[in-house]
Amino acid sequence: MNPCGGDLPGVLGDTMPFLCGGAWITVQATLGGMVLATALALAAGLAALSRRRAVRAVARVYLEFFRGTSVIVQMFWIFFALPVLTGYRVAPLFAGILALGLNLGAYGSEVVRGAVQAVPQAQREAAVALNLTPYQRMRYVILPQALVGMIPPLNNTYIELLKATSLVSAISVGDLIFESKALINTGSDRVTVMVLVMLFYLLLAAVITLCMRTLERRAARMVGRDVAAFRLRLKGGH
Amino acid sequence: MNTDETPWMIRFDKVVKRYGDNTVLRELDFHVRPGERVTLIGPSGSGKTTILRLLMTLEKVSGGLIEVDGECLTHIRRGDKRVPADEKHIRPIRRKIGMVFQQFNLFPNMNVLRNITEAPVRALGRPRAEAEAKARELLDMVGLADKALEHPSRLSGGQQQRVAIARALAMEPEILLLDEVTSALDPELVTGVQDLLRDIASSSDLTILCVTHEMGFARDISHRVLMFDQGQIVEDGPPEKIFSDPAEQRTRDFLQAVIQT
Amino acid sequence: MDWSWDRAWEIAPELFTRGLAVTLQATLGGAVLAFTLGLALALLLRSRRPWVRLPVRGFVEVVRSTPLLAQLFILYYVFPSTFGITMSALTTGIVGLGVHYATYTAEVYRSGIDGVPRGQWEAAVALNLPRFRTWTGVILPQAIRRVLPALGNYLIGIFKESPQLALITVVDVLGLARILAAEDFRYLEPLTLAGLFFLVIAIPSSILVRRLERRLEHG
């Protein structure tokens, strides 16, 4: 039976089609936000490690600015206030993804910076001794090794991002939360609706974590490390 | 390239290196001829490894200058001022230098073959096929032809160090820096790596700068031994002289201490 | 630029008195709840009885993996009709923030407790201290000292996330900004002022916490 179909028995049949539609929007906002956040995290994280002060300063301002306020404030500002300044109206979902990416990208940049700094200095030195350029050192030696360390904290960032997508409902994007509110307002059983909403979020969070675990195992194999042993070492290190 | 005009492959001119208040090298002068193999000995903290790291541009000098093959590695002229060299100036000079580290420092994100081919492909622009053929030759030479596709972490320390040596040679350096290359190895693996380096030294015209605590190896491999203490050269001579009949008390004390341990 | 200083000056006083008061109540109320409930959760998570530990672990996981907004909706829409528990919007918000962040501070307390050296436990046993005294007199004071900076960061986090309460009709700084904007459909000034307000408080506070962190590390 189609779990999103209207032919489900009772209250499920009344609510699931709407919630599935909402979940699909939530997935879109999450994926869009993830792509933007990851790109910004890499750019800002590497910029924070630049030898040039000006570049570091830009990364720093970005980080402090977007960490200084929450997604909801940024989203409202981008959606309602920015068009007044620019004269362009942005589509609600796009404004939402923009705010999510900018905000979580700032947190992600700290993850990238930390993971790059955690790669042993000796690796950089070996790359210098082989006369690789600074770009080549980063691209072929340091970043691939930093990737393994990035994945577990990035998983947390992505889960936070998934949770923050709920805020797009406030700028009338029809995500899970938006649909649940609409259902509640039209008299659907509140308990059922909210239980289903929570299950959807748990499912999506589980999918993200599962993907990231797989990615971590692959990345760890690439650098010849055993994930279990690596995690143990991380824990012991603290 | 113009070795006729400049008889020195490496020239240290009043080189000073400080870490904070700690002065490691004090106005150090020394020269190495092309093809010369020089071993640096001395108590730990005497600045031997710092010399290799300065040559490899892993550290910057605090004073003085270093020349490699007639070109200044540490500074460039800008107008009539000498300013610290930038990456662009350093690269063609650094290309002549290779280094093998105490801890091997193989790249864990690449297999053995890739470790060796990466720099020739990226830094020298060699075609990958050519670089791989050359890498397999080198692996054959270091006795690891069958390990090309292994991951570095699956090799023993001795094998890893052989790969690191092959990796350094793949860049066809004119100068090879050996930084305590057997210190991190289990005792039974030391001889193998030393034999390999002896073969490489005797069958090539590489200029070699070697820091080691293995006096037997130093005696075998080098034309010249420099005894360091407190950032300065205490004694400079052929190995036969330094090891059998050192002129300086400090050299005698040091050799005594090394032999006892 | 359509920025109107007149409008900004006109709305600023109300925003930073009435709105601020609500935001501060939400933040402090949420933090007090998060810090106490978090400690309780941390202790329950250490329980040797699986029937205590496992449900608590499940609860923490669920709360951490789902949006605060969904939890606020449950408190706001489900609790009154289903459990007969009706709270004001602000109280609902405080409970939501408190419970949500308690699952984070629980983790903080856990690492703080784990960080107390084994020798301290052994010394307490050697002195024949009762279990309760061991916790209140030896372990917790040391653990909490360690986690102060982390708790400080969560206090700032709660402050920054408190504007979500505007979505369940709480009139905090952001909620008030929306109402003021709706008066004449000028969104720029109220939303910019609200954003700056959070920025101006959050950034210096973060710097302060980082200092505290360094002091504790070296002290």
mmCIF file of C-alpha atoms in Angstrom, chain B residues 39 74 90 129 153 214 248:
data_model
loop_
_atom_site.group_PDB
_atom_site.id
_atom_site.type_symbol
_atom_site.label_atom_id
_atom_site.label_comp_id
_atom_site.label_asym_id
_atom_site.label_seq_id
_atom_site.Cartn_x
_atom_site.Cartn_y
_atom_site.Cartn_z
ATOM 1 C CA THR B 39 77.153 13.348 7.721
ATOM 2 C CA THR B 74 66.403 32.182 1.466
ATOM 3 C CA ILE B 90 61.789 28.855 -3.880
ATOM 4 C CA ALA B 129 52.136 6.408 -17.286
ATOM 5 C CA SER B 153 49.747 1.295 6.757
ATOM 6 C CA GLU B 214 74.571 5.275 13.591
ATOM 7 C CA GLU B 248 88.469 17.903 19.752
#
